[in-house]
mmCIF file of C-alpha atoms in Angstrom:
data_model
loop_
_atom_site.group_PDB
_atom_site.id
_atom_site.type_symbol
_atom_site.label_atom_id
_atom_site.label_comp_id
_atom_site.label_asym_id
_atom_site.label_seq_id
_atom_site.Cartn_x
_atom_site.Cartn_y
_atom_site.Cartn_z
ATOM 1 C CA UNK A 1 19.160 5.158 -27.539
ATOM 2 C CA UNK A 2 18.479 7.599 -30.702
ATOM 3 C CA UNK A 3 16.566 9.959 -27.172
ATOM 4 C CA UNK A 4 19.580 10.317 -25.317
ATOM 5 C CA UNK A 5 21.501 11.130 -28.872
ATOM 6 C CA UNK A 6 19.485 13.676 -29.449
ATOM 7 C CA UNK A 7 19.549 15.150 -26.097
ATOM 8 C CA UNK A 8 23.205 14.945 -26.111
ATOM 9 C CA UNK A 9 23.667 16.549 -29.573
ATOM 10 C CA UNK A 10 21.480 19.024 -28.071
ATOM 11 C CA UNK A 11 24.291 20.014 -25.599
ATOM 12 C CA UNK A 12 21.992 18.813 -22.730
ATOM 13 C CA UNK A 13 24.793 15.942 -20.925
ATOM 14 C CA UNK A 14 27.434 18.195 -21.411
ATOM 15 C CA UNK A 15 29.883 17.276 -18.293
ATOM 16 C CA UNK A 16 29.768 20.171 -16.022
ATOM 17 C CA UNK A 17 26.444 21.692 -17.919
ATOM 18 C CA UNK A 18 24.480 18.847 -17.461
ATOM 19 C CA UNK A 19 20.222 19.506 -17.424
ATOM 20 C CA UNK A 20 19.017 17.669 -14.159
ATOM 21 C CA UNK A 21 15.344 17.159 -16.004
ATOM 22 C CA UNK A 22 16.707 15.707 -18.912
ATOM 23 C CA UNK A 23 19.460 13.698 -16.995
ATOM 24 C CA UNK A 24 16.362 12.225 -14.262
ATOM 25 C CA UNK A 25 13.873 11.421 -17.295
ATOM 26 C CA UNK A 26 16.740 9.651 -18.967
ATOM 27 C CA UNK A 27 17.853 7.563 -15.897
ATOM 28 C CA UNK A 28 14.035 6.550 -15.294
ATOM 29 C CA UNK A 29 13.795 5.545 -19.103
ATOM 30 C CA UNK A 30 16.959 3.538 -18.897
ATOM 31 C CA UNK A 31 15.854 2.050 -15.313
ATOM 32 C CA UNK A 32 12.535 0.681 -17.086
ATOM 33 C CA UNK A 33 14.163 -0.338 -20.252
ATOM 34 C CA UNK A 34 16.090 -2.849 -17.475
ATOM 35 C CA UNK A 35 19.491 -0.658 -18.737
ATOM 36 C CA UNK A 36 20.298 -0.113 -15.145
ATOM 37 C CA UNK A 37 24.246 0.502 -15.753
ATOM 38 C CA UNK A 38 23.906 3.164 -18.048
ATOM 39 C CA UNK A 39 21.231 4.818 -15.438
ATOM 40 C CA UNK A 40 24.217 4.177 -13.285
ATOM 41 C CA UNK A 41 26.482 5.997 -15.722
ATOM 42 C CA UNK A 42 24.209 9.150 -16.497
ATOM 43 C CA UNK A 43 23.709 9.634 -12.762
ATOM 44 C CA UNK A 44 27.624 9.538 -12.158
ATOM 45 C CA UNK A 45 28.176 11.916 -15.081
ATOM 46 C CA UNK A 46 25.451 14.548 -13.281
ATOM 47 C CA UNK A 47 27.860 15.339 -10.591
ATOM 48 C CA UNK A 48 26.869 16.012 -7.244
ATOM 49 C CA UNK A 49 26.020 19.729 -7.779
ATOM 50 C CA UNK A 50 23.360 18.518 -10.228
ATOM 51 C CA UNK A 51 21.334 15.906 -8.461
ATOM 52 C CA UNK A 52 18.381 16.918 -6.834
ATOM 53 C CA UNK A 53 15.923 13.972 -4.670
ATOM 54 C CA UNK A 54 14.134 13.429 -7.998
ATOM 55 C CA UNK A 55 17.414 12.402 -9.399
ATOM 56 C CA UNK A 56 18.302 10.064 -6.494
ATOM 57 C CA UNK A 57 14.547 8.404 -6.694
ATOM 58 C CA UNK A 58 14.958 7.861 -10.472
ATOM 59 C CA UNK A 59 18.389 6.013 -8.814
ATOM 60 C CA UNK A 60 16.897 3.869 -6.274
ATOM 61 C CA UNK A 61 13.848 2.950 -8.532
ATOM 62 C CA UNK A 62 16.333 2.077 -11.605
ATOM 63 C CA UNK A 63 18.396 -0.325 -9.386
ATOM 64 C CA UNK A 64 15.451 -1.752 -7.295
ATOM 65 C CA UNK A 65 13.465 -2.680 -10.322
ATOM 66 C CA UNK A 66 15.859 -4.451 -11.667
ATOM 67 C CA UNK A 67 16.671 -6.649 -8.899
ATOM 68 C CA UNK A 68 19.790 -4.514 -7.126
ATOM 69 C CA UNK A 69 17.363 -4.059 -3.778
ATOM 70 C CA UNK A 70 20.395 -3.484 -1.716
ATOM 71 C CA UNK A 71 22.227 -1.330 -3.996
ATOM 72 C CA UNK A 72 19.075 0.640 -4.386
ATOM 73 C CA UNK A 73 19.132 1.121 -0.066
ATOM 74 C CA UNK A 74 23.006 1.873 -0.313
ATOM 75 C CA UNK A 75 21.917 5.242 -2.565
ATOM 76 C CA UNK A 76 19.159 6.050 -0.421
ATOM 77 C CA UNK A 77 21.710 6.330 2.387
ATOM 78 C CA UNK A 78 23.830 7.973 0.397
ATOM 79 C CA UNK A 79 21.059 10.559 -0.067
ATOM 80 C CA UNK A 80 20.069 11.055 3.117
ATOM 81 C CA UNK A 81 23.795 11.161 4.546
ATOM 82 C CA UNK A 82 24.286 14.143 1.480
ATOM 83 C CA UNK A 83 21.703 16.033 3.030
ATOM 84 C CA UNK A 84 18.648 15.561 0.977
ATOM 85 C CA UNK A 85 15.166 15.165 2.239
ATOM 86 C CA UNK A 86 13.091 12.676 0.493
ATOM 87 C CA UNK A 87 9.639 12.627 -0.120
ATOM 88 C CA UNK A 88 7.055 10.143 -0.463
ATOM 89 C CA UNK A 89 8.081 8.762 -3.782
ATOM 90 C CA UNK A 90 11.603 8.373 -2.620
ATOM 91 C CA UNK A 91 10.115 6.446 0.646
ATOM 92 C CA UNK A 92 8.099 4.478 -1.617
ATOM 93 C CA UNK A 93 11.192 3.226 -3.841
ATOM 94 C CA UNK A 94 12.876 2.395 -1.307
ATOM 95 C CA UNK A 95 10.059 0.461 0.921
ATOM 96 C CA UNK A 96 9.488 -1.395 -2.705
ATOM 97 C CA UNK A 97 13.433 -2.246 -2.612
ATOM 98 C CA UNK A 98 12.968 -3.945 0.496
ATOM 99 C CA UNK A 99 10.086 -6.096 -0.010
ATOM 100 C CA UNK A 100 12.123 -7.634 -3.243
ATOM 101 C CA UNK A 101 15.082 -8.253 -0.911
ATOM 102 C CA UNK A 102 12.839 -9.750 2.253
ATOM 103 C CA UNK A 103 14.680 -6.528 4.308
ATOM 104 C CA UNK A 104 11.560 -6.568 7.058
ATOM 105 C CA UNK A 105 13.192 -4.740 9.454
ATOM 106 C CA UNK A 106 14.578 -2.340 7.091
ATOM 107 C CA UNK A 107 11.450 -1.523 5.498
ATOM 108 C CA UNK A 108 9.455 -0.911 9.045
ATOM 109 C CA UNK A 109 12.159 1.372 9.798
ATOM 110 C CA UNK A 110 11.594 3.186 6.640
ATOM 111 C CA UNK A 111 8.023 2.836 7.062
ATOM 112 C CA UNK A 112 8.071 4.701 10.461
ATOM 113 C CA UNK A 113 11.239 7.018 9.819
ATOM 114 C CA UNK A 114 8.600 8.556 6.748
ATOM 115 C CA UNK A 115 5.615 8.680 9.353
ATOM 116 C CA UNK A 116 7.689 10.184 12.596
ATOM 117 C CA UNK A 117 10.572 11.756 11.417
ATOM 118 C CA UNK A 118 9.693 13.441 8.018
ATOM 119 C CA UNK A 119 5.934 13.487 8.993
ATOM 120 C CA UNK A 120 4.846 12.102 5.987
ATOM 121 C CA UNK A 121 1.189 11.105 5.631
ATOM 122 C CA UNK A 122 1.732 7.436 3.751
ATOM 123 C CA UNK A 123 -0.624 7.085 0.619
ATOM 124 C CA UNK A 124 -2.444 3.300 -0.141
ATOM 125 C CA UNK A 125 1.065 2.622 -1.993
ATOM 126 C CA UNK A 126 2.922 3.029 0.570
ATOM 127 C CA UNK A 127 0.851 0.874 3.037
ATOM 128 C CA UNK A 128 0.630 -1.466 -0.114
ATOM 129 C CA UNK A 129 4.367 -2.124 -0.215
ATOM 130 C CA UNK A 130 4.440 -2.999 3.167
ATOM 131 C CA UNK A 131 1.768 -5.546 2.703
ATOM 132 C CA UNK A 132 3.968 -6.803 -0.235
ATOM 133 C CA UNK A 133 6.583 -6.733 2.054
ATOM 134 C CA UNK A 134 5.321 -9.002 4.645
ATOM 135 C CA UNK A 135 3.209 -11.405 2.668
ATOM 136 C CA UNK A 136 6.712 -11.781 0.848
ATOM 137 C CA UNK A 137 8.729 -12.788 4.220
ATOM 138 C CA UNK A 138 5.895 -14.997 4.896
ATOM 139 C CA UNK A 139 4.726 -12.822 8.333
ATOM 140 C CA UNK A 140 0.633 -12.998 6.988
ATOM 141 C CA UNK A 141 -0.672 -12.609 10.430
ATOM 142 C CA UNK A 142 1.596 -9.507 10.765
ATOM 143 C CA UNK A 143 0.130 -8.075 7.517
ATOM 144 C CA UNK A 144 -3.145 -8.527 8.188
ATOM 145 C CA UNK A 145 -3.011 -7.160 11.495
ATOM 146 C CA UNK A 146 -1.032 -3.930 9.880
ATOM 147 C CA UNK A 147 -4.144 -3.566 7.272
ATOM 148 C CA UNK A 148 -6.188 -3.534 10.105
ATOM 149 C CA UNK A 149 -4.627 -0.854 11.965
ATOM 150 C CA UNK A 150 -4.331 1.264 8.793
ATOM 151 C CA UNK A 151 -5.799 4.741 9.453
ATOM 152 C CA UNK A 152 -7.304 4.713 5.984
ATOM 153 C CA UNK A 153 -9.712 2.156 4.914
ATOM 154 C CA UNK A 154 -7.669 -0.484 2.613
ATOM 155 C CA UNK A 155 -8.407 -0.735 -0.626
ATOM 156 C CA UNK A 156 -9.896 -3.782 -2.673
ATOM 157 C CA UNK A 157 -6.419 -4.372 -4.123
ATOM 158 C CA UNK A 158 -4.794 -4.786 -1.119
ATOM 159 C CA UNK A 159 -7.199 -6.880 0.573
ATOM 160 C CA UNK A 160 -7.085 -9.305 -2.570
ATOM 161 C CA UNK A 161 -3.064 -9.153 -2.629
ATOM 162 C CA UNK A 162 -3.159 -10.608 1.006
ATOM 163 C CA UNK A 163 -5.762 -13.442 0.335
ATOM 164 C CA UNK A 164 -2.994 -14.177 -3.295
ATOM 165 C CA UNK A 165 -0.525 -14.307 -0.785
ATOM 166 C CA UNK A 166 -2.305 -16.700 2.137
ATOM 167 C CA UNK A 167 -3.118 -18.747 -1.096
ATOM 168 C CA UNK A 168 0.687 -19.200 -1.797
ATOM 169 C CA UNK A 169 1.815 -19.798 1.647
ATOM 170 C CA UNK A 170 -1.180 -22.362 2.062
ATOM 171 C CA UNK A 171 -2.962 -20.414 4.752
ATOM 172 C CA UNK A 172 -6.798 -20.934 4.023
ATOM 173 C CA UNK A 173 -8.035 -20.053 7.323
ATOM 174 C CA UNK A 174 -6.397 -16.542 7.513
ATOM 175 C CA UNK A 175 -7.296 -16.495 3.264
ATOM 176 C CA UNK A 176 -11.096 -16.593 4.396
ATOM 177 C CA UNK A 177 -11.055 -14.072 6.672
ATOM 178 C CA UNK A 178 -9.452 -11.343 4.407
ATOM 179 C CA UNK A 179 -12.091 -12.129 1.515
ATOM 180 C CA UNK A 180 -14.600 -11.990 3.876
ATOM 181 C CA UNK A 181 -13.656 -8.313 3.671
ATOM 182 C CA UNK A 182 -13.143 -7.968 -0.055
ATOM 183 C CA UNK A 183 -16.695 -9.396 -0.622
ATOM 184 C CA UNK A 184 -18.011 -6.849 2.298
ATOM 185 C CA UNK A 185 -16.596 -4.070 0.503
ATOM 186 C CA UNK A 186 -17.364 -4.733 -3.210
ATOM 187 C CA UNK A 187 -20.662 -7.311 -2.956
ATOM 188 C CA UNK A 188 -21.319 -7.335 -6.466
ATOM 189 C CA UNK A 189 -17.991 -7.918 -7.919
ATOM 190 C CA UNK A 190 -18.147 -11.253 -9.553
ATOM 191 C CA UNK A 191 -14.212 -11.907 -9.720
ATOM 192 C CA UNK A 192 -14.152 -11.466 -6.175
ATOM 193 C CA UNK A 193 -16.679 -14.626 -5.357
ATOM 194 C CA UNK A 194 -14.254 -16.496 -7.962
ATOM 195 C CA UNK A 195 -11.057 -15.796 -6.075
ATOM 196 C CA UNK A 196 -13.174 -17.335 -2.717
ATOM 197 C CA UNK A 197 -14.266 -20.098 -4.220
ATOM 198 C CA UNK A 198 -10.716 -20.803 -5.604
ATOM 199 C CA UNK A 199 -9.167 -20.350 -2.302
ATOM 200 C CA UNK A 200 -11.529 -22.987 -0.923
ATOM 201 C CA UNK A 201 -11.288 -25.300 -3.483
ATOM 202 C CA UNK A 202 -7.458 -25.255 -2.661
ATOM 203 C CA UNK A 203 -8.281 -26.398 0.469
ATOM 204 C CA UNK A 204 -10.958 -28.868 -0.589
ATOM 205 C CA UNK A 205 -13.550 -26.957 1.167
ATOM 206 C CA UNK A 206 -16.726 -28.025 -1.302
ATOM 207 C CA UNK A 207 -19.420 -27.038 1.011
ATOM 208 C CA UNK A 208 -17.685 -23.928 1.093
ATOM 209 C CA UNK A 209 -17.543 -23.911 -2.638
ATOM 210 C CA UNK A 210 -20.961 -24.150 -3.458
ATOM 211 C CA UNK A 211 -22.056 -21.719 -0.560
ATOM 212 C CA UNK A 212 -19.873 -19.368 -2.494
ATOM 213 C CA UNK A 213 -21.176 -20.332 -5.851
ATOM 214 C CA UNK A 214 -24.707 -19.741 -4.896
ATOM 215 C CA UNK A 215 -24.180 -16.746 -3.027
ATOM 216 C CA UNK A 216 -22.365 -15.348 -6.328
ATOM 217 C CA UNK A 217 -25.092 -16.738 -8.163
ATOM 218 C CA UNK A 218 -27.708 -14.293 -5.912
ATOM 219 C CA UNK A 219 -25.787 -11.186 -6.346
ATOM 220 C CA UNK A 220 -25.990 -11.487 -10.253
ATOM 221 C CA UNK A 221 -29.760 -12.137 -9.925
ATOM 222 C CA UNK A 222 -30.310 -9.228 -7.861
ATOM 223 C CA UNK A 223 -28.155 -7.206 -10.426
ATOM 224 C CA UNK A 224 -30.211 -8.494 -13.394
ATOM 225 C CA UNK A 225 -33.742 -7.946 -12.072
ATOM 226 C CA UNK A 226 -32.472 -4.168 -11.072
ATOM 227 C CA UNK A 227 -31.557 -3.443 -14.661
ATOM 228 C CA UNK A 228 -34.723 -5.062 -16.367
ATOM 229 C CA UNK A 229 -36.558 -2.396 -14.761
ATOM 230 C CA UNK A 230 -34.904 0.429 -16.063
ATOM 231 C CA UNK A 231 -36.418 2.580 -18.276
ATOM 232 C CA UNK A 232 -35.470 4.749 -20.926
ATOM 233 C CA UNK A 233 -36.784 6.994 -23.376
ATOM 234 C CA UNK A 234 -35.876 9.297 -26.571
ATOM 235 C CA UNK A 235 -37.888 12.293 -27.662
ATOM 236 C CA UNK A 236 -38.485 12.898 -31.667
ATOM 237 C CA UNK A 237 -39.983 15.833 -33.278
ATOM 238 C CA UNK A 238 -41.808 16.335 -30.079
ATOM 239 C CA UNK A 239 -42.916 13.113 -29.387
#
């Protein structure tokens, strides 16, 4: 509270003279602090003059946060209807507010109105929230199939937040198949063999379990022997 005191004794929230910065870092403080009304009440006091797209992001983020996911989509139409064009953080706050409400129609929409319409190249946190998304309404096969088709390679992290998610919703069959890629794309990460063996324990797989093990087991052997035979050496006074 004693920041926004000080930025108000500093003549920066006058009404009418409000500083957009200071008005945006102070709704984003408030929005993480989980004070969403008062983010609500310093964006109200900006006036529309004031507000640029970082100050409407700072909006959607505060309320989708903090569990207002269709309040958050009402001010993203608001922005788009007052003529702003938002950019890929915008498009990511708002895809994010979606996946905590379960809007999966909503957030394909999104998804594709940032690709087509504002041409948009999506980063991996974009095509991350729309994993989220799905995995949250359930639709695996559907987010697996849209990792897949990704024009970018996925990243570790999103592989492992779909086989979390086929954990949850008790799908070990489709949970095999997406570790089967985390493993292929980071072979000697140990946590990785843990989450498969987990996943097949759930499902009282043992054979699977120990294949796992062992093959875990292997990679650290491999690692081991490669590091005993380094060498190293230190020069002193010439010698």
């Amino acid at each position: 509270d004693w920041v926004e005191a000080c930025a108000a004794e500093s003549g920066f929230l006058r009404r009418g003279t409000t500083s957009a910065r200071v008005a945006n870092a102070l709704i984003h403080m408030h929005g993480k602090a989980g004070r969403v009304e008062r983010s609500c009440a310093i964006f109200d006091s900006m006036g529309a003059a004031r507000r640029t797209v970082v100050s409407w992001t700072a909006m959607v983020q505060a309320l989708a946060t903090n569990g207002h996911a269709v309040a958050a989509l009402v001010r993203f139409a608001q922005m788009l209807r007052e003529g702003f064009v938002p950019d890929e953080v915008a498009f990511l706050s708002a895809i994010g507010a979606c996946a905590c409400a379960g809007l999966v129609s909503e957030g394909r929409r999104l998804f594709e109105s940032m690709v087509e319409e504002h041409r948009i190249a999506p980063q991996m946190e974009h095509y991350g929230s729309m994993v989220e998304l799905l995995c949250r309404a359930g639709s695996l096969a559907d987010a697996f199939e849209f990792v897949l088709a990704m024009p970018v390679a996925p990243d570790p992290v999103i592989w492992r937040a779909l086989a979390g998610a086929c954990r949850d919703h008790g799908d070990a069959g489709l949970a095999r198949r997406v570790m089967d890629h985390v493993i292929a794309m980071e072979p000697h990460h140990a946590g990785n063999y843990l989450l498969a063996s987990n996943l097949c324990a759930a499902d009282e797989d043992w054979g699977r379990v120990v294949d796992v093990r062992l093959e875990m087991g292997a990679r650290k052997a491999t690692i081991s022997r490669t590091a005993s035979g380094a060498v190293s050496s230190v020069q002193v006074n010439g010698e």
